Amino acid sequence: MASSATRPYSVAAGASEAFGELLKQCKGQVPKEFGSYSGNVTFVPSNHGDQVYFPSPCREQDAIAAIKALEACAAAAIGDLRHGKNSRSIKVDLDKAACFLMSAYLATIDGKRKGQTPKGLIPDTDFNQAQSIQYRRLSANLYETKEDGRYYHIHGSLDATTQLRMIGLLPFNPRLTDYQKCIDTIEAAVKRFTVAELEDMNSKHGQAGVEALKWENFLETTHGKVISALPPFTVEAIKVQQTTVPETPPHTPTETKFQSHLWPKVPANVSQYALRGIKVIEMCRVIAGPTIGRSLAAHGAQVLKVTGPKLPDVPFFQVDVNTGKHTSHLDLRNQSDLKTFQNLLAEADVLIDGYRPGALAKFGCDPQSLAKLAQQRGNHGFVYVAEDCFGGTGVPGAEWAGRRGWQQIADCVTGVAWAQGQFMGLENEPSVPPMPMSDYGTGALGCVAAMAGLYQRETKGGSWMCRTSLCQYDIFLLKLGLLPLQEQERLKMVFAGPFFKLRHYDSVDKVSGEALKAMQRAYPHLFGPDLMLKAKSKGFNGKDIRWPKEAIEVEGLLIQHVRASRPNGFDRPGWEGWETDLIMDGEVNLAEDDAVFTNTSVTPAPREEQHQQQAGSGSMNSVPQRRNRIATMNTVLATA
């Protein structure tokens, strides 16, 4: 983006440019009706200014605002398909989009943020103590290798034992509790190996890990060449041998009035969500994959997150990414639970797969199996959405497609970490960037891909496969170029202090923590109540949950969650009897017609009744209370 020495950097202008670039890169992946709404988009800065908030040289805010704009275009086009043509205005709130990038650090439970919650407030899903013990947590970190100037991000994932043993360390070391001593111990172990040796060990032990490459070096790799030629996400029809069941005829979106074949029937007198009634099964952990589900839930979809009862996950992230969903535990190795899951799947429209490519195929959760199931149920097509680290599944030459990975792995391999290190003034050192921004960006891409798949299912018929990855988000980000040097220098002055004393070995928690403290001083409005919603969570024993508001507004449609978060495994698995919560925006109740969501003829599961009783007076969904709510909505979200 052109920059003047006298004109400050504008995120609104940068987002507009990034949006144009995103539309070009996604041409052929999204219906033309999505792009037809691009001229209706306005990027709206706050009265606090139109500025960059994060201590990063990458155009993260531009990128996420652009992706959110495309998400809003998708909602508008689907709204036309379901509710009739309407030239809808679209707004992207740039402050709310920035909050989306650090949502896990803004969400609170009982007033406590990440790192502040007392034991017992959140169910402990850190079954392998990969998060709760500092020494083990630092097994997922960036360290220098035996070769000067070459750095490798090892990653113990959600079980540090294999990783630590792989580099010759004890899996537990109770005497080692000091942060710097933990780092020194682990880095000394990593420094015994070359990059090639670490790669070989990672492959043999099935670990996530990667060398930190510069952008230009990544593009020289075989995988880099292949994946950088792909769009940020792909959407394609799943090809299966046609059965004798006739395919449901699609209809054209140009029809002014039509009878929808696949969209669930919605009463005409209720609030209009783009995805109301769409059923989504989410099989993901941590942030990126669950963010796809959380975003779809904001558009009215029923999102059921399915996890195993002994499957480890980061406890606090559930406060954020489980917003709007139901969550159920099913052990798919158990025949009874597998049957329950298959029954749920038979009614679903979308499946989100956030695991390593192919890991869920044995449970029938691969594109071909889902497409065949769609034929068996009368060609009611599936939309399969996959999110992973490296991308490129099924693409010739994408040699790293099957590798394990997480956000820091993608940030290191693509060059984001080297750009961050150079920005921080480190001499020949990379650094992981603050906040899980690539996670959230990837989740937003996955949401758009899912919406494109649903649109194509309705207009063209069949089942659809959507794929995105952390690396594809990072590639889109880096292709935008870095912030102008003038803006980088401004940020260095704003964040001068402890943040710029960090080194390559400082953990993502440390980097994000220092960034967060500086941002709270420089931009306190981002942490205030004006950008947050609040509700009491039955799943968290009636505690107040706060989370950031949605960043987009589409005329004539609602984009807002109807229930607070809950821990993994809280709900009985099923599609009936879903409750709504009283959502508070400051002192205003954001009430809407609960009857569509709540099937009052269904008896709650005994377990769910117990949770409601535990919530006590915090349960705010009794019939009299619902009747007494004031149905107040923001005018820009008013129903058509």
XYZ file of C-alpha atoms in Angstrom:
640
model
C 0.000 0.000 0.000
C 1.313 3.438 -0.888
C 2.507 5.353 2.135
C 3.407 8.964 2.651
C 6.027 10.258 5.060
C 3.433 12.713 6.378
C 0.341 10.497 6.373
C -0.136 7.883 9.118
C -0.870 4.324 8.122
C -4.572 3.586 7.638
C -5.829 0.109 8.494
C -9.062 0.904 6.635
C -7.134 1.604 3.446
C -4.875 -1.408 4.030
C -7.892 -3.646 4.624
C -9.524 -2.433 1.425
C -6.389 -3.281 -0.527
C -6.113 -6.675 1.194
C -9.778 -7.379 0.410
C -9.165 -6.770 -3.274
C -6.172 -9.107 -3.171
C -8.188 -11.779 -1.344
C -10.931 -11.640 -3.963
C -8.332 -12.129 -6.708
C -6.688 -15.055 -4.961
C -10.014 -16.730 -4.183
C -11.438 -16.363 -7.676
C -12.906 -19.698 -8.663
C -13.252 -20.803 -5.029
C -16.251 -18.695 -4.053
C -19.522 -18.139 -5.923
C -19.663 -14.979 -7.990
C -22.556 -13.860 -5.806
C -20.120 -13.431 -2.911
C -17.951 -11.108 -4.968
C -20.970 -9.143 -6.172
C -21.318 -7.790 -2.649
C -17.733 -6.493 -2.492
C -18.837 -2.993 -3.469
C -21.180 -2.876 -0.470
C -18.367 -3.282 2.079
C -17.280 -0.432 4.343
C -14.312 -0.762 6.706
C -15.160 1.269 9.786
C -12.429 2.515 12.146
C -13.316 3.557 15.677
C -13.309 7.054 17.095
C -10.029 6.086 18.789
C -8.296 6.169 15.444
C -7.500 4.134 12.361
C -4.283 2.465 13.449
C -2.289 -0.712 13.931
C -2.504 -2.140 17.457
C -0.203 -5.166 17.459
C 3.606 -5.145 17.841
C 4.144 -7.045 14.616
C 5.466 -6.027 11.200
C 2.845 -8.143 9.422
C -0.411 -6.695 8.155
C -2.497 -8.854 10.465
C -5.324 -6.360 10.963
C -5.583 -5.698 7.233
C -5.687 -9.428 6.523
C -8.335 -10.324 9.098
C -10.562 -7.377 8.169
C -10.418 -8.508 4.539
C -11.329 -12.095 5.437
C -14.154 -10.910 7.669
C -15.415 -8.758 4.798
C -15.574 -11.838 2.567
C -17.373 -13.709 5.345
C -19.931 -10.912 5.453
C -20.345 -11.072 1.660
C -20.962 -14.807 2.009
C -23.622 -14.181 4.643
C -25.289 -11.548 2.456
C -25.383 -13.862 -0.580
C -26.752 -16.747 1.496
C -29.283 -14.357 3.018
C -30.475 -13.517 -0.489
C -30.696 -17.210 -1.318
C -32.763 -18.025 1.767
C -34.753 -14.870 2.417
C -34.981 -13.117 -0.928
C -32.842 -10.621 -2.806
C -31.937 -7.507 -0.857
C -29.105 -5.117 -1.603
C -27.470 -5.388 1.802
C -24.941 -2.934 3.203
C -21.918 -4.493 4.949
C -19.738 -3.031 7.687
C -16.487 -4.374 9.106
C -15.639 -2.872 12.491
C -11.840 -2.662 12.550
C -11.517 -2.573 16.344
C -13.693 -5.659 16.698
C -11.679 -7.380 13.989
C -8.514 -6.625 15.965
C -10.141 -8.082 19.085
C -10.967 -11.230 17.119
C -7.227 -11.795 16.606
C -6.618 -11.960 20.352
C -9.971 -13.299 21.455
C -8.463 -15.936 23.758
C -6.707 -13.160 25.682
C -9.848 -11.019 25.980
C -12.365 -13.677 26.971
C -12.997 -13.957 30.698
C -14.708 -16.350 33.077
C -15.873 -14.879 36.378
C -13.804 -11.801 35.503
C -10.585 -13.796 35.068
C -8.519 -13.861 31.880
C -6.138 -16.510 30.597
C -3.509 -17.227 33.223
C -5.618 -15.789 36.064
C -8.142 -18.564 36.663
C -7.930 -20.449 39.990
C -7.806 -24.222 39.947
C -11.230 -25.794 39.609
C -12.892 -22.896 37.797
C -12.355 -24.629 34.441
C -12.375 -28.426 34.054
C -8.815 -29.665 33.627
C -8.364 -31.170 30.155
C -4.574 -30.892 30.336
C -4.466 -34.620 30.988
C -0.766 -34.956 30.154
C 0.326 -31.848 32.102
C 1.708 -30.347 28.917
C 0.392 -26.896 29.893
C 0.362 -26.844 33.689
C 4.066 -27.643 34.189
C 6.353 -24.948 32.838
C 9.212 -27.303 31.981
C 6.897 -29.460 29.885
C 5.154 -26.475 28.321
C 8.520 -25.183 27.082
C 8.972 -28.385 25.097
C 6.921 -26.472 22.523
C 9.288 -23.641 21.784
C 11.879 -22.173 19.415
C 15.546 -23.001 20.061
C 18.899 -22.642 18.359
C 20.395 -25.802 16.906
C 23.943 -27.138 16.656
C 24.330 -25.035 13.500
C 24.903 -21.336 14.157
C 22.088 -19.148 12.907
C 19.672 -22.038 12.359
C 16.687 -22.382 14.678
C 14.206 -25.175 15.158
C 10.777 -25.057 16.748
C 10.220 -28.298 18.593
C 6.670 -29.002 19.679
C 5.557 -31.406 22.377
C 1.960 -30.788 21.290
C -0.433 -31.776 24.077
C 1.891 -34.449 25.483
C 5.483 -33.347 26.050
C 6.862 -36.752 27.076
C 7.876 -38.034 23.642
C 9.424 -34.707 22.635
C 11.526 -34.364 25.764
C 12.746 -37.947 25.642
C 13.558 -37.528 21.956
C 16.145 -34.841 22.751
C 17.515 -36.774 25.726
C 15.692 -35.107 28.614
C 13.538 -36.437 31.422
C 9.809 -36.166 30.708
C 9.292 -34.710 34.200
C 11.782 -32.718 36.252
C 10.117 -31.410 39.446
C 13.258 -29.549 40.539
C 13.290 -27.490 37.350
C 10.719 -24.728 37.818
C 12.534 -21.484 36.957
C 11.529 -20.128 33.518
C 15.027 -19.261 32.313
C 16.583 -22.445 33.683
C 13.957 -24.501 31.867
C 14.803 -22.718 28.637
C 18.552 -23.104 29.132
C 18.173 -26.818 29.827
C 16.009 -27.532 26.801
C 17.999 -25.328 24.434
C 21.238 -27.023 25.500
C 19.637 -30.348 24.556
C 18.423 -29.075 21.190
C 21.852 -27.605 20.431
C 23.285 -31.118 20.384
C 21.542 -31.744 17.059
C 21.620 -30.384 13.550
C 18.432 -29.419 11.716
C 18.680 -32.584 9.614
C 19.002 -34.732 12.723
C 15.994 -33.065 14.359
C 13.964 -33.566 11.192
C 14.867 -37.247 11.130
C 13.994 -37.723 14.808
C 10.709 -35.870 14.411
C 9.752 -38.127 11.530
C 10.606 -41.297 13.446
C 8.762 -40.222 16.604
C 5.771 -38.589 14.880
C 6.396 -35.176 16.400
C 5.513 -31.694 15.225
C 8.571 -29.542 14.598
C 10.173 -27.452 11.892
C 13.126 -25.242 11.066
C 12.433 -21.519 11.163
C 12.802 -20.429 7.543
C 12.831 -17.000 5.992
C 10.026 -16.221 3.534
C 12.307 -16.438 0.518
C 13.764 -19.754 1.728
C 10.315 -21.212 2.303
C 9.343 -20.338 -1.266
C 12.366 -22.304 -2.480
C 11.213 -25.537 -0.828
C 9.186 -28.026 -2.833
C 6.227 -27.645 -0.502
C 6.547 -23.872 -0.478
C 6.436 -23.686 -4.254
C 3.324 -25.825 -4.411
C 1.363 -24.374 -1.513
C 2.119 -20.727 -2.371
C 0.438 -21.279 -5.744
C -2.816 -22.309 -4.046
C -5.533 -19.847 -2.992
C -6.021 -19.250 0.756
C -8.704 -21.940 0.736
C -10.114 -24.366 -1.808
C -13.701 -25.449 -2.427
C -14.403 -28.295 -4.821
C -17.100 -30.835 -5.541
C -16.512 -34.324 -4.156
C -16.602 -36.800 -7.008
C -18.243 -40.136 -6.241
C -19.875 -42.748 -8.419
C -23.506 -41.783 -8.804
C -26.087 -44.177 -7.351
C -29.543 -44.742 -8.746
C -30.966 -42.144 -6.363
C -31.716 -39.030 -8.444
C -29.776 -35.993 -7.357
C -31.778 -33.193 -5.783
C -32.076 -30.580 -8.547
C -30.296 -27.333 -7.704
C -31.843 -23.960 -8.314
C -30.273 -20.802 -9.607
C -29.645 -17.927 -7.200
C -31.108 -15.499 -9.731
C -34.619 -16.795 -9.064
C -36.595 -14.189 -7.126
C -38.749 -16.804 -5.387
C -37.896 -20.451 -4.974
C -38.482 -23.466 -2.767
C -35.176 -24.316 -1.138
C -34.243 -27.983 -1.379
C -31.590 -28.217 1.333
C -31.811 -25.223 3.628
C -33.806 -26.024 6.770
C -37.249 -24.465 6.779
C -37.337 -21.280 8.865
C -40.540 -19.592 10.087
C -41.097 -16.283 8.339
C -41.619 -14.328 11.572
C -38.287 -15.013 13.249
C -34.976 -13.221 13.161
C -32.972 -13.907 10.061
C -29.608 -15.613 10.351
C -27.762 -16.759 7.250
C -27.213 -20.286 8.620
C -30.141 -20.822 10.965
C -30.919 -24.541 11.146
C -27.676 -25.721 9.537
C -26.189 -28.572 11.604
C -22.431 -28.688 12.060
C -20.305 -31.366 13.709
C -16.964 -29.983 14.825
C -14.077 -32.346 15.488
C -11.239 -30.041 16.463
C -9.097 -28.848 19.355
C -7.272 -25.706 20.513
C -8.060 -22.607 18.354
C -7.990 -22.647 14.540
C -10.489 -25.430 13.838
C -12.855 -24.509 16.688
C -12.840 -20.909 15.419
C -14.482 -22.148 12.216
C -17.306 -23.603 14.298
C -17.561 -20.564 16.538
C -17.884 -18.304 13.492
C -20.547 -20.501 11.880
C -22.464 -20.466 15.173
C -22.555 -16.660 15.055
C -24.421 -16.978 11.741
C -27.065 -19.164 13.392
C -25.723 -22.674 12.747
C -26.147 -25.428 15.342
C -22.547 -26.384 16.056
C -21.902 -29.541 18.063
C -18.284 -29.957 19.147
C -17.423 -33.631 19.620
C -14.362 -34.624 21.640
C -13.214 -37.781 23.377
C -13.557 -37.858 27.165
C -9.808 -38.442 27.561
C -8.693 -36.210 24.700
C -6.350 -33.466 25.965
C -7.065 -29.837 25.116
C -5.939 -26.435 26.388
C -8.439 -25.716 29.194
C -8.826 -21.934 28.975
C -9.219 -21.792 25.197
C -12.568 -23.528 25.627
C -13.891 -20.373 27.330
C -13.380 -18.602 24.013
C -13.775 -21.050 21.130
C -16.759 -22.981 22.496
C -18.942 -19.868 22.373
C -22.322 -20.506 20.745
C -21.977 -24.297 20.620
C -23.046 -27.453 22.331
C -20.220 -29.770 23.352
C -20.381 -33.539 23.778
C -17.973 -36.310 24.654
C -18.031 -39.440 22.492
C -15.392 -42.149 22.419
C -15.539 -43.316 18.820
C -13.651 -46.484 19.725
C -16.693 -47.501 21.764
C -19.387 -49.112 19.600
C -22.265 -47.462 21.450
C -20.708 -44.003 21.178
C -19.816 -44.640 17.542
C -23.451 -45.485 16.800
C -24.554 -42.261 18.504
C -22.036 -40.332 16.438
C -23.212 -41.955 13.206
C -26.786 -40.970 14.010
C -25.677 -37.379 14.558
C -23.677 -37.440 11.350
C -26.660 -38.713 9.384
C -28.483 -35.440 10.098
C -25.545 -33.059 9.782
C -24.852 -30.610 6.959
C -21.219 -29.784 7.730
C -18.303 -31.638 9.303
C -15.229 -29.697 10.442
C -12.045 -31.773 10.619
C -9.197 -30.122 12.508
C -6.924 -33.141 12.809
C -3.947 -34.295 10.783
C -5.070 -35.224 7.245
C -6.638 -38.674 7.176
C -6.729 -39.192 10.950
C -10.555 -39.356 11.086
C -11.070 -41.485 7.965
C -11.432 -44.681 10.002
C -14.575 -43.204 11.534
C -16.136 -42.353 8.176
C -15.181 -38.683 8.422
C -13.398 -38.317 5.082
C -14.804 -36.635 1.959
C -15.555 -39.831 0.026
C -17.345 -41.524 2.928
C -19.425 -38.426 3.617
C -20.389 -38.059 -0.039
C -21.503 -41.696 -0.134
C -23.521 -41.151 3.038
C -25.116 -38.139 1.356
C -26.244 -40.381 -1.495
C -27.743 -42.849 0.952
C -29.853 -40.107 2.500
C -31.250 -38.970 -0.845
C -28.332 -36.861 -2.059
C -28.641 -34.371 0.740
C -25.023 -33.296 0.293
C -22.333 -32.857 2.925
C -19.892 -30.004 3.250
C -16.557 -31.297 4.539
C -14.235 -28.603 5.923
C -10.624 -29.477 6.756
C -8.146 -27.270 8.601
C -4.565 -28.366 9.178
C -1.070 -26.923 9.485
C 0.768 -27.328 6.202
C -2.025 -27.548 3.618
C -1.822 -29.197 0.227
C -3.591 -32.490 0.960
C -4.050 -34.297 -2.341
C -1.979 -31.749 -4.276
C 0.978 -33.234 -6.208
C 4.314 -32.068 -4.802
C 2.941 -30.879 -1.453
C 5.393 -33.106 0.392
C 4.686 -31.744 3.890
C 0.895 -32.041 3.634
C 0.701 -34.874 6.158
C 3.004 -33.357 8.777
C 1.744 -32.503 12.208
C 1.746 -28.881 13.233
C 0.309 -25.954 15.150
C 0.306 -22.188 14.714
C 3.908 -21.641 15.816
C 5.052 -24.343 13.401
C 3.369 -22.580 10.476
C 4.649 -19.174 11.579
C 8.184 -20.532 11.728
C 8.242 -22.463 8.476
C 6.684 -19.709 6.311
C 8.886 -16.845 7.497
C 6.523 -15.000 9.840
C 8.851 -15.683 12.797
C 11.903 -14.284 11.003
C 9.965 -11.138 10.072
C 8.940 -10.778 13.723
C 12.515 -11.208 14.945
C 13.854 -8.599 12.563
C 11.125 -6.175 13.628
C 12.119 -6.727 17.262
C 15.721 -5.820 16.478
C 17.096 -9.291 17.155
C 20.433 -9.920 15.495
C 19.937 -12.907 13.200
C 17.184 -14.427 15.371
C 13.550 -15.272 14.650
C 10.775 -14.885 17.224
C 7.268 -16.260 17.438
C 4.741 -13.434 17.003
C 2.386 -12.401 19.817
C -1.148 -13.758 20.098
C -2.645 -16.680 18.167
C -3.330 -14.455 15.158
C -2.634 -17.091 12.509
C -4.972 -19.469 14.328
C -7.842 -17.002 14.208
C -7.088 -15.953 10.639
C -7.136 -19.574 9.524
C -10.405 -20.153 11.360
C -11.941 -17.182 9.569
C -10.812 -18.578 6.206
C -12.366 -21.925 7.100
C -15.660 -20.242 7.923
C -15.789 -18.555 4.499
C -14.908 -21.842 2.809
C -17.707 -23.631 4.665
C -20.217 -20.965 3.647
C -19.064 -21.245 0.041
C -19.543 -25.013 0.217
C -23.070 -24.605 1.574
C -23.929 -22.128 -1.162
C -22.613 -24.468 -3.843
C -24.499 -27.395 -2.346
C -27.741 -25.457 -2.618
C -27.188 -24.027 -6.090
C -25.293 -26.878 -7.770
C -26.148 -29.931 -5.675
C -23.794 -32.641 -4.478
C -21.241 -32.691 -1.664
C -18.334 -30.289 -1.327
C -14.826 -30.415 0.101
C -13.273 -27.267 1.582
C -9.663 -27.038 2.744
C -7.500 -24.402 4.352
C -4.413 -24.376 6.551
C -2.299 -22.270 8.853
C 0.382 -22.048 6.170
C -2.141 -20.820 3.597
C -3.199 -18.023 5.934
C 0.439 -17.073 6.555
C 1.136 -17.091 2.822
C -1.783 -14.746 2.181
C -0.515 -12.536 5.001
C 3.076 -12.382 3.745
C 2.037 -11.825 0.140
C 0.447 -8.568 1.322
C 3.927 -7.334 2.239
C 5.037 -5.947 5.585
C 3.899 -2.702 7.163
C 5.743 0.380 5.871
C 8.940 1.132 7.780
C 7.430 4.374 9.064
C 4.600 2.433 10.707
C 6.996 -0.148 12.095
C 9.041 2.642 13.697
C 5.894 4.106 15.247
C 5.056 0.723 16.753
C 8.565 0.388 18.145
C 8.080 3.655 20.017
C 4.642 2.623 21.311
C 5.921 -0.745 22.549
C 9.361 0.357 23.727
C 10.308 -1.505 26.891
C 10.249 -5.155 27.963
C 8.686 -6.408 24.732
C 11.777 -5.473 22.733
C 14.066 -7.252 25.183
C 12.597 -10.642 24.337
C 14.706 -13.267 22.552
C 14.134 -16.161 20.155
C 13.683 -18.629 23.019
C 10.947 -16.686 24.784
C 7.708 -18.630 24.639
C 4.534 -17.591 22.886
C 3.003 -17.095 26.360
C 5.814 -14.724 27.329
C 5.739 -12.834 24.021
C 1.953 -12.510 24.092
C 1.953 -11.531 27.759
C 4.400 -8.665 27.242
C 2.515 -7.514 24.145
C -0.768 -7.632 26.035
C 0.522 -5.482 28.900
C 1.827 -2.860 26.476
C -1.404 -2.887 24.463
C -3.460 -2.376 27.622
C -1.425 0.759 28.357
C -1.447 2.100 24.798
C -4.944 1.088 23.659
C -7.119 0.569 26.763
C -10.363 0.854 24.786
C -9.703 -2.570 23.226
C -10.085 -4.129 26.675
C -13.201 -2.254 27.748
C -16.814 -3.468 27.962
C -17.930 -1.674 24.789
C -16.383 -4.368 22.602
C -17.583 -7.318 24.686
C -20.726 -9.366 25.289
C -21.616 -11.160 28.515
C -23.758 -14.118 29.538
C -24.000 -16.628 32.346
C -22.808 -20.095 31.356
C -24.603 -23.188 32.602
C -21.591 -25.232 31.621
C -19.326 -23.161 33.846
C -21.704 -23.326 36.833
C -23.479 -20.055 36.145
C -20.291 -17.959 35.963
C -20.220 -14.810 33.839
C -18.487 -15.299 30.486
C -17.323 -12.317 28.453
C -16.197 -12.545 24.846
C -15.598 -10.112 21.951
C -18.452 -8.980 19.751
C -18.627 -10.072 16.129
C -16.746 -7.790 13.761
C -19.211 -7.743 10.866
C -22.681 -6.343 10.271
C -24.883 -7.261 7.318
C -28.098 -5.364 6.718
C -31.156 -7.490 7.378
C -29.256 -10.353 9.033
C -28.253 -11.231 12.576
C -24.666 -12.187 13.315
C -24.492 -12.981 17.003
C -24.143 -15.978 19.284
C -27.180 -17.119 21.240
C -25.396 -18.966 24.040
C -22.298 -18.582 26.162
C -19.375 -20.962 26.106
C -19.184 -24.217 28.000
C -16.429 -26.764 28.650
C -15.841 -29.710 26.356
C -18.294 -32.567 26.899
C -20.986 -30.623 28.761
C -24.062 -31.501 26.687
C -25.909 -34.678 25.836
C -25.207 -35.443 22.136
C -28.236 -34.561 20.024
C -29.801 -31.925 17.792
C -32.986 -31.254 19.767
C -33.727 -29.082 22.774
C -30.960 -26.508 22.390
C -31.312 -23.613 24.820
C -30.520 -19.946 24.384
C -28.900 -17.648 26.929
C -29.639 -14.091 27.879
C -26.833 -12.184 26.125
C -25.917 -8.802 27.583
C -24.382 -5.894 25.670
C -23.575 -3.556 28.537
C -26.938 -3.214 30.269
C -28.969 -4.124 27.157
C -30.464 -7.602 26.687
C -29.867 -8.860 23.166
C -32.987 -11.016 23.210
C -34.482 -12.844 20.250
C -37.106 -15.481 19.570
C -35.897 -18.437 21.632
C -38.674 -20.718 20.458
C -36.903 -21.508 17.224
C -33.894 -22.814 19.139
C -35.629 -24.480 22.057
C -37.734 -27.558 21.434
C -39.877 -27.475 24.560
C -41.344 -30.917 23.847
C -37.980 -32.594 24.424
C -37.115 -33.722 27.939
C -33.607 -32.563 28.933
C -31.052 -35.211 29.715
C -30.708 -35.890 33.444
C -27.099 -34.724 33.245
C -28.148 -31.444 31.673
C -30.787 -30.963 34.386
C -28.056 -31.403 36.980
C -25.959 -28.711 35.328
C -28.950 -26.369 35.253
C -29.601 -26.989 38.942
C -25.948 -26.347 39.748
C -26.217 -23.034 37.932
C -28.960 -22.021 40.381
C -30.091 -18.444 39.996
C -27.556 -18.055 37.205
C -29.883 -19.939 34.858
C -31.704 -17.182 33.011
C -33.819 -19.120 30.509
C -37.069 -19.820 32.344
C -40.195 -19.129 30.289
C -41.309 -16.117 32.407
C -37.884 -14.549 32.150
C -37.819 -15.025 28.385
C -41.258 -13.445 28.060
C -40.123 -10.427 30.040
C -37.055 -9.717 27.965
C -36.899 -6.582 25.909
C -36.245 -7.545 22.299
C -33.642 -4.875 21.675
C -31.122 -5.198 18.828
C -28.608 -2.852 17.253
C -30.314 -1.028 14.405
C -27.680 -2.180 11.934
C -28.608 -5.767 12.855
C -32.337 -5.213 12.595
C -34.251 -7.998 10.914
C -35.605 -7.506 7.457
